[in-house]
Each structure stands twice: as C-alpha cells, then as structure tokens.
C-alpha cells in the first residue's frame, strides 16, 4: 500500500490500488502488523525474513500477505536461492491469494502456471492421491483452455495482467480455444483501461502484431481471389498496407530511440518451469 501510494522507480503511483491495499490491511486487523513487519524486513534487504512474516499473515487469511509471499517466491533472487524450488510454494500462495479475494493477479499467475505445464489441477482428485501419467498428459493437452479460464476470472476481477494474457490466447488460438480476434481486441482494451501506465506499450506491440497478422490474411485472400474481387478490395488493401508501414515505423523508432520506460511485464509472472509437474486439488 505504501509503495503504491508513494510510487517509486518503475512502480507508478496508484492511489486507487493503494486504497485497496490499505482497506485489506484494515480488514486484517492485527495481521496487518505482520504484513508491515514483512515490508520493513524487505526494505532492510532481508527477503527471507519478509517471506516468513508474509507467510504467517497469509495463513491467517490476509490476501495482501499471500500475494506478497507469492511475489517474493517468483521474483526475489535471495528467496529463490534460500528456498530452492520455489514453484510449489509460489503456486500455493497465488492460489491462496485468489481464494481470499486478493485481486485478479493471483488467478492470472495460476493461468501462467497451467499454460506452461507447471500446474495440473485434476478435477475431483484428493490431495496426496497418485495421478496417472495418462491423466497428466490429457490435462496438459487442454492446458490452453484451462489457462484461459483462469485468465478470464482474473480479467473479471479487474486484473490488467489477466485481460492481457486472455487477449493473447484469443488472438493466437490454441487447441480447444478457437481464435477470436474481435474478442482479443476487446480484452486488450480492458487491459489498457485497467492499467494504462503499465499496459500502454505491451498492448501497443501486441495489437501491432495482431494487425499485421490480419493484414497478412487479407493479402493471402487477395492473392487467391478472383479479378473482380481483387478490384473491389483494392482500396481496403491499400489502407491496410499504409497502416502496416506506419506501425512498423513507429515500433522501429521507439526501439531505436531508447526513450521512455521499457515495457513492464505484469507482476508475479510464473516463469516456465522444467521441474516436475505440481498436482493440486481442484477447489
């Protein structure tokens, strides 16, 4: 809450988000002291102790603490060196944050884990029960659709990261997820409205890629069309080429100028993992 309220470095000031964190601390009561102690430990450079404070507060039902613990496990190099394989714990705290109504980013992080094959959630499987290799293989084949369900829930809770990830999946299409470029454009709009500062350049780049793909499809259709249809679509094609030239020029100018802040990846991204698949029960 203090970081969002004051803003520092690449973290812009966001009063609305800070208010949400302050309200969560007020709801937490005495557990807010643990969150504050964890934050102070992190500022002192003691990320390991911060994780302990956050974990204790998270177990009492504090969504902010769960989100902070997951962030440390995902991002902090000292915590990763201390814990080793942080993926199972990070997934656990992301899941806890999402079930405690800690915003949509927890759902988005779970979607990343499912998409990259780091998390398998077999429906109806009790904790500790063995899962066959065939079941895991079948679930991995449907990971795009299951990840999209997490991203959609995150977007519904106002997560820019969730809306952006859902838009990327819809724009590309995947097994079990038909391509829907119109819906992808809408989801990019949602991501931009949710967090204009952080999402401006990622959304711009993703939309530029999407426009290029649409133009490429138009070119392929133009090449295979009859002469009469080619004449009727010539004006539209000329406009599309002009738009493509402008987009490419702007992207190259931004990349070469080095001005402005680099696109920021949404917080607490769960990286692809080569570790054994984590199996968690369905909620």
Tab-separated table of C-alpha atoms in Angstrom:
chain	number	residue	atom	x	y	z
A	1	UNK	CA	0.000	0.000	0.000
A	2	UNK	CA	2.804	2.420	0.871
A	3	UNK	CA	4.689	1.688	-2.343
A	4	UNK	CA	1.569	2.171	-4.473
A	5	UNK	CA	0.646	5.321	-2.573
A	6	UNK	CA	4.035	6.972	-2.903
A	7	UNK	CA	5.300	5.459	-6.122
A	8	UNK	CA	8.965	4.725	-6.620
A	9	UNK	CA	11.194	3.737	-9.504
A	10	UNK	CA	9.280	1.739	-12.087
A	11	UNK	CA	6.300	1.421	-9.741
A	12	UNK	CA	3.981	4.291	-10.597
A	13	UNK	CA	1.766	5.979	-8.053
A	14	UNK	CA	-1.672	4.373	-7.969
A	15	UNK	CA	-3.937	5.835	-5.292
A	16	UNK	CA	-6.864	3.530	-6.066
A	17	UNK	CA	-4.731	0.416	-5.789
A	18	UNK	CA	-3.138	1.770	-2.598
A	19	UNK	CA	-6.592	2.283	-1.095
A	20	UNK	CA	-7.449	-1.342	-1.832
A	21	UNK	CA	-4.300	-2.464	-0.012
A	22	UNK	CA	-4.987	-0.166	2.956
A	23	UNK	CA	-8.541	-1.487	3.197
A	24	UNK	CA	-7.213	-5.047	3.133
A	25	UNK	CA	-4.805	-4.187	5.951
A	26	UNK	CA	-7.662	-2.706	7.971
A	27	UNK	CA	-9.723	-5.861	7.479
A	28	UNK	CA	-6.778	-7.978	8.545
A	29	UNK	CA	-6.577	-6.313	11.967
A	30	UNK	CA	-3.547	-7.492	13.944
A	31	UNK	CA	-2.273	-9.490	10.974
A	32	UNK	CA	-1.553	-6.158	9.296
A	33	UNK	CA	1.341	-5.797	11.755
A	34	UNK	CA	2.892	-8.931	10.276
A	35	UNK	CA	2.462	-7.506	6.783
A	36	UNK	CA	4.141	-4.294	7.888
A	37	UNK	CA	6.943	-6.258	9.560
A	38	UNK	CA	7.445	-8.186	6.348
A	39	UNK	CA	7.581	-4.978	4.338
A	40	UNK	CA	10.121	-3.442	6.733
A	41	UNK	CA	12.250	-6.602	6.518
A	42	UNK	CA	12.145	-6.424	2.732
A	43	UNK	CA	13.239	-2.771	2.794
A	44	UNK	CA	16.183	-3.780	5.016
A	45	UNK	CA	17.211	-6.332	2.398
A	46	UNK	CA	16.130	-9.364	4.432
A	47	UNK	CA	13.818	-11.031	1.915
A	48	UNK	CA	13.920	-14.369	3.723
A	49	UNK	CA	12.534	-12.891	6.936
A	50	UNK	CA	9.977	-10.912	4.913
A	51	UNK	CA	8.754	-14.163	3.411
A	52	UNK	CA	8.289	-15.646	6.887
A	53	UNK	CA	6.224	-12.653	8.038
A	54	UNK	CA	4.100	-12.702	4.887
A	55	UNK	CA	3.577	-16.461	5.068
A	56	UNK	CA	2.389	-16.251	8.684
A	57	UNK	CA	-0.061	-13.458	7.877
A	58	UNK	CA	-1.262	-15.292	4.760
A	59	UNK	CA	-2.149	-18.355	6.793
A	60	UNK	CA	-4.499	-16.209	8.880
A	61	UNK	CA	-6.405	-15.173	5.756
A	62	UNK	CA	-4.686	-11.939	4.679
A	63	UNK	CA	-4.842	-11.702	0.895
A	64	UNK	CA	-2.167	-8.991	0.591
A	65	UNK	CA	0.298	-11.130	2.535
A	66	UNK	CA	-0.388	-14.128	0.303
A	67	UNK	CA	0.152	-12.011	-2.807
A	68	UNK	CA	3.395	-10.574	-1.396
A	69	UNK	CA	4.689	-14.020	-0.458
A	70	UNK	CA	3.943	-15.287	-3.960
A	71	UNK	CA	5.704	-12.275	-5.465
A	72	UNK	CA	8.851	-12.901	-3.415
A	73	UNK	CA	8.896	-16.573	-4.375
A	74	UNK	CA	8.505	-15.662	-8.045
A	75	UNK	CA	10.842	-12.712	-8.281
A	76	UNK	CA	13.354	-12.348	-5.460
A	77	UNK	CA	16.703	-13.995	-6.163
A	78	UNK	CA	17.628	-14.260	-2.466
A	79	UNK	CA	14.389	-16.104	-1.667
A	80	UNK	CA	14.823	-18.412	-4.655
A	81	UNK	CA	18.364	-19.222	-3.513
A	82	UNK	CA	17.163	-19.813	0.043
A	83	UNK	CA	14.134	-21.976	-0.779
A	84	UNK	CA	15.413	-23.728	-3.889
A	85	UNK	CA	12.453	-24.905	-5.927
A	86	UNK	CA	10.009	-22.070	-5.199
A	87	UNK	CA	7.383	-23.108	-7.749
A	88	UNK	CA	5.138	-25.250	-5.488
A	89	UNK	CA	5.101	-22.633	-2.723
A	90	UNK	CA	4.534	-19.787	-5.165
A	91	UNK	CA	1.582	-21.608	-6.707
A	92	UNK	CA	0.175	-22.288	-3.245
A	93	UNK	CA	0.274	-18.619	-2.251
A	94	UNK	CA	-1.099	-17.479	-5.616
A	95	UNK	CA	-3.987	-19.880	-5.116
A	96	UNK	CA	-4.484	-18.668	-1.558
A	97	UNK	CA	-4.478	-15.022	-2.674
A	98	UNK	CA	-7.077	-15.706	-5.350
A	99	UNK	CA	-9.401	-17.575	-2.980
A	100	UNK	CA	-9.063	-14.774	-0.403
A	101	UNK	CA	-10.292	-12.237	-2.960
A	102	UNK	CA	-6.890	-10.663	-3.241
A	103	UNK	CA	-7.453	-9.297	-6.726
A	104	UNK	CA	-7.187	-10.995	-10.072
A	105	UNK	CA	-3.418	-11.268	-10.377
A	106	UNK	CA	-3.437	-14.498	-8.355
A	107	UNK	CA	-5.713	-16.098	-10.939
A	108	UNK	CA	-3.507	-14.763	-13.722
A	109	UNK	CA	-0.412	-16.310	-12.122
A	110	UNK	CA	-2.212	-19.662	-11.850
A	111	UNK	CA	-3.116	-19.348	-15.511
A	112	UNK	CA	0.563	-18.865	-16.359
A	113	UNK	CA	1.458	-21.951	-14.346
A	114	UNK	CA	-1.202	-24.044	-16.085
A	115	UNK	CA	-0.234	-22.749	-19.537
A	116	UNK	CA	3.438	-23.593	-19.056
A	117	UNK	CA	2.676	-27.040	-17.653
A	118	UNK	CA	3.900	-26.228	-14.139
A	119	UNK	CA	0.497	-26.813	-12.550
A	120	UNK	CA	-2.011	-29.578	-13.203
A	121	UNK	CA	-5.363	-29.436	-11.456
A	122	UNK	CA	-7.146	-32.768	-11.900
A	123	UNK	CA	-10.830	-32.324	-11.063
A	124	UNK	CA	-12.048	-34.477	-8.195
A	125	UNK	CA	-8.619	-35.695	-7.137
A	126	UNK	CA	-7.974	-35.683	-3.407
A	127	UNK	CA	-4.740	-34.211	-2.115
A	128	UNK	CA	-1.961	-36.756	-1.990
A	129	UNK	CA	-3.641	-39.189	-4.359
A	130	UNK	CA	-1.449	-40.504	-7.164
A	131	UNK	CA	-2.292	-39.311	-10.665
A	132	UNK	CA	-1.524	-41.479	-13.671
A	133	UNK	CA	0.730	-40.321	-16.471
A	134	UNK	CA	-2.166	-40.641	-18.928
A	135	UNK	CA	-4.277	-38.268	-16.842
A	136	UNK	CA	-1.458	-35.741	-16.668
A	137	UNK	CA	-0.861	-35.979	-20.421
A	138	UNK	CA	-4.556	-35.467	-21.138
A	139	UNK	CA	-4.717	-32.441	-18.856
A	140	UNK	CA	-1.612	-30.921	-20.409
A	141	UNK	CA	-3.258	-31.197	-23.821
A	142	UNK	CA	-6.094	-28.989	-22.557
A	143	UNK	CA	-3.871	-26.525	-20.726
A	144	UNK	CA	-4.679	-23.610	-23.049
A	145	UNK	CA	-8.410	-23.795	-22.359
A	146	UNK	CA	-7.849	-24.241	-18.616
A	147	UNK	CA	-5.366	-21.380	-18.502
A	148	UNK	CA	-7.859	-19.193	-20.346
A	149	UNK	CA	-10.455	-19.896	-17.661
A	150	UNK	CA	-8.032	-18.554	-15.025
A	151	UNK	CA	-7.189	-15.529	-17.176
A	152	UNK	CA	-10.889	-14.806	-17.708
A	153	UNK	CA	-11.566	-14.897	-13.977
A	154	UNK	CA	-8.613	-12.568	-13.421
A	155	UNK	CA	-9.920	-10.159	-16.071
A	156	UNK	CA	-13.365	-10.166	-14.473
A	157	UNK	CA	-11.748	-9.081	-11.207
A	158	UNK	CA	-10.091	-6.128	-12.923
A	159	UNK	CA	-6.631	-7.615	-13.488
A	160	UNK	CA	-4.821	-5.979	-16.405
A	161	UNK	CA	-2.411	-8.882	-16.497
A	162	UNK	CA	-5.270	-11.379	-16.756
A	163	UNK	CA	-7.024	-9.442	-19.521
A	164	UNK	CA	-3.779	-9.114	-21.482
A	165	UNK	CA	-2.968	-12.819	-21.182
A	166	UNK	CA	-6.519	-13.790	-22.193
A	167	UNK	CA	-6.251	-11.490	-25.203
A	168	UNK	CA	-3.005	-13.137	-26.314
A	169	UNK	CA	-4.536	-16.596	-26.095
A	170	UNK	CA	-7.635	-15.478	-28.023
A	171	UNK	CA	-5.547	-13.693	-30.662
A	172	UNK	CA	-3.397	-16.742	-31.367
A	173	UNK	CA	-5.894	-19.521	-30.831
A	174	UNK	CA	-4.856	-22.873	-29.422
A	175	UNK	CA	-6.098	-26.459	-29.110
A	176	UNK	CA	-9.535	-26.154	-27.553
A	177	UNK	CA	-9.526	-22.349	-27.883
A	178	UNK	CA	-10.732	-21.004	-31.245
A	179	UNK	CA	-9.093	-17.824	-32.499
A	180	UNK	CA	-11.267	-14.778	-31.882
A	181	UNK	CA	-9.516	-11.584	-32.910
A	182	UNK	CA	-12.536	-9.375	-32.228
A	183	UNK	CA	-12.661	-10.584	-28.625
A	184	UNK	CA	-8.881	-10.211	-28.387
A	185	UNK	CA	-9.157	-6.517	-29.300
A	186	UNK	CA	-11.810	-6.060	-26.592
A	187	UNK	CA	-9.629	-7.764	-23.989
A	188	UNK	CA	-6.668	-5.575	-24.965
A	189	UNK	CA	-8.955	-2.575	-24.342
A	190	UNK	CA	-9.835	-3.990	-20.912
A	191	UNK	CA	-6.149	-4.415	-20.041
A	192	UNK	CA	-5.369	-0.871	-21.126
A	193	UNK	CA	-8.242	0.582	-19.103
A	194	UNK	CA	-7.265	-1.418	-16.011
A	195	UNK	CA	-3.649	-0.207	-16.007
A	196	UNK	CA	-2.912	2.437	-18.681
A	197	UNK	CA	0.628	3.193	-17.500
A	198	UNK	CA	1.960	-0.365	-17.420
A	199	UNK	CA	-0.039	-1.733	-20.322
A	200	UNK	CA	0.428	1.024	-22.885
A	201	UNK	CA	3.421	-0.425	-24.714
A	202	UNK	CA	2.675	-4.149	-24.247
A	203	UNK	CA	-0.823	-3.602	-25.661
A	204	UNK	CA	0.526	-1.457	-28.489
A	205	UNK	CA	3.057	-4.117	-29.503
A	206	UNK	CA	0.529	-6.952	-29.239
A	207	UNK	CA	-2.028	-5.047	-31.277
A	208	UNK	CA	0.560	-4.200	-33.917
A	209	UNK	CA	1.346	-7.896	-34.247
A	210	UNK	CA	-2.358	-8.708	-34.448
A	211	UNK	CA	-2.931	-6.086	-37.146
A	212	UNK	CA	-0.019	-7.478	-39.157
A	213	UNK	CA	-1.492	-10.971	-38.928
A	214	UNK	CA	-4.872	-9.676	-40.073
A	215	UNK	CA	-3.258	-7.841	-42.987
A	216	UNK	CA	-1.309	-10.962	-43.936
A	217	UNK	CA	-4.536	-12.943	-44.046
A	218	UNK	CA	-6.074	-10.231	-46.231
A	219	UNK	CA	-3.096	-10.409	-48.590
A	220	UNK	CA	-3.410	-14.170	-48.876
A	221	UNK	CA	-7.115	-13.842	-49.557
A	222	UNK	CA	-6.470	-11.107	-52.113
A	223	UNK	CA	-3.927	-13.265	-53.949
A	224	UNK	CA	-6.362	-16.175	-54.246
A	225	UNK	CA	-9.429	-14.079	-55.075
A	226	UNK	CA	-10.942	-13.608	-58.494
A	227	UNK	CA	-10.013	-10.495	-60.540
A	228	UNK	CA	-13.399	-8.914	-59.804
A	229	UNK	CA	-12.989	-9.319	-56.051
A	230	UNK	CA	-9.437	-8.012	-56.261
A	231	UNK	CA	-10.672	-4.778	-57.801
A	232	UNK	CA	-13.372	-4.365	-55.156
A	233	UNK	CA	-10.909	-4.888	-52.280
A	234	UNK	CA	-8.003	-2.879	-53.709
A	235	UNK	CA	-8.802	0.251	-51.690
A	236	UNK	CA	-9.059	-1.671	-48.431
A	237	UNK	CA	-5.769	-3.403	-49.151
A	238	UNK	CA	-4.016	-0.076	-49.827
A	239	UNK	CA	-5.189	1.290	-46.485
A	240	UNK	CA	-4.002	-1.875	-44.750
A	241	UNK	CA	-0.525	-1.594	-46.281
A	242	UNK	CA	-0.307	2.056	-45.247
A	243	UNK	CA	-1.283	1.185	-41.675
A	244	UNK	CA	1.324	-1.573	-41.614
A	245	UNK	CA	4.053	0.816	-42.762
A	246	UNK	CA	3.116	3.346	-40.061
A	247	UNK	CA	3.035	0.694	-37.325
A	248	UNK	CA	6.419	-0.747	-38.319
A	249	UNK	CA	7.939	2.738	-38.481
A	250	UNK	CA	6.678	3.667	-35.013
A	251	UNK	CA	7.876	0.395	-33.499
A	252	UNK	CA	11.332	0.828	-35.036
A	253	UNK	CA	11.528	4.455	-33.873
A	254	UNK	CA	10.601	3.533	-30.304
A	255	UNK	CA	13.048	0.633	-30.259
A	256	UNK	CA	15.931	2.725	-31.589
A	257	UNK	CA	15.303	5.842	-29.522
A	258	UNK	CA	15.562	4.119	-26.164
A	259	UNK	CA	13.344	6.825	-24.710
A	260	UNK	CA	10.778	6.158	-22.065
A	261	UNK	CA	10.418	3.222	-19.770
A	262	UNK	CA	10.717	-0.258	-21.139
A	263	UNK	CA	7.533	-2.316	-21.291
A	264	UNK	CA	6.916	-3.747	-17.851
A	265	UNK	CA	5.896	-7.373	-17.540
A	266	UNK	CA	2.875	-7.672	-15.221
A	267	UNK	CA	3.804	-8.567	-11.657
A	268	UNK	CA	4.448	-12.024	-10.287
A	269	UNK	CA	4.740	-13.824	-13.603
A	270	UNK	CA	5.200	-17.539	-13.043
A	271	UNK	CA	8.088	-18.495	-15.354
A	272	UNK	CA	8.134	-21.674	-17.405
A	273	UNK	CA	9.470	-24.480	-15.283
A	274	UNK	CA	11.387	-27.624	-16.058
A	275	UNK	CA	10.602	-29.008	-12.635
A	276	UNK	CA	8.222	-31.963	-12.193
A	277	UNK	CA	4.579	-31.107	-12.652
A	278	UNK	CA	2.840	-29.921	-9.476
A	279	UNK	CA	-0.530	-31.541	-8.906
A	280	UNK	CA	-3.048	-29.673	-6.864
A	281	UNK	CA	-6.660	-30.495	-5.981
A	282	UNK	CA	-9.482	-28.613	-7.611
A	283	UNK	CA	-11.093	-26.019	-5.419
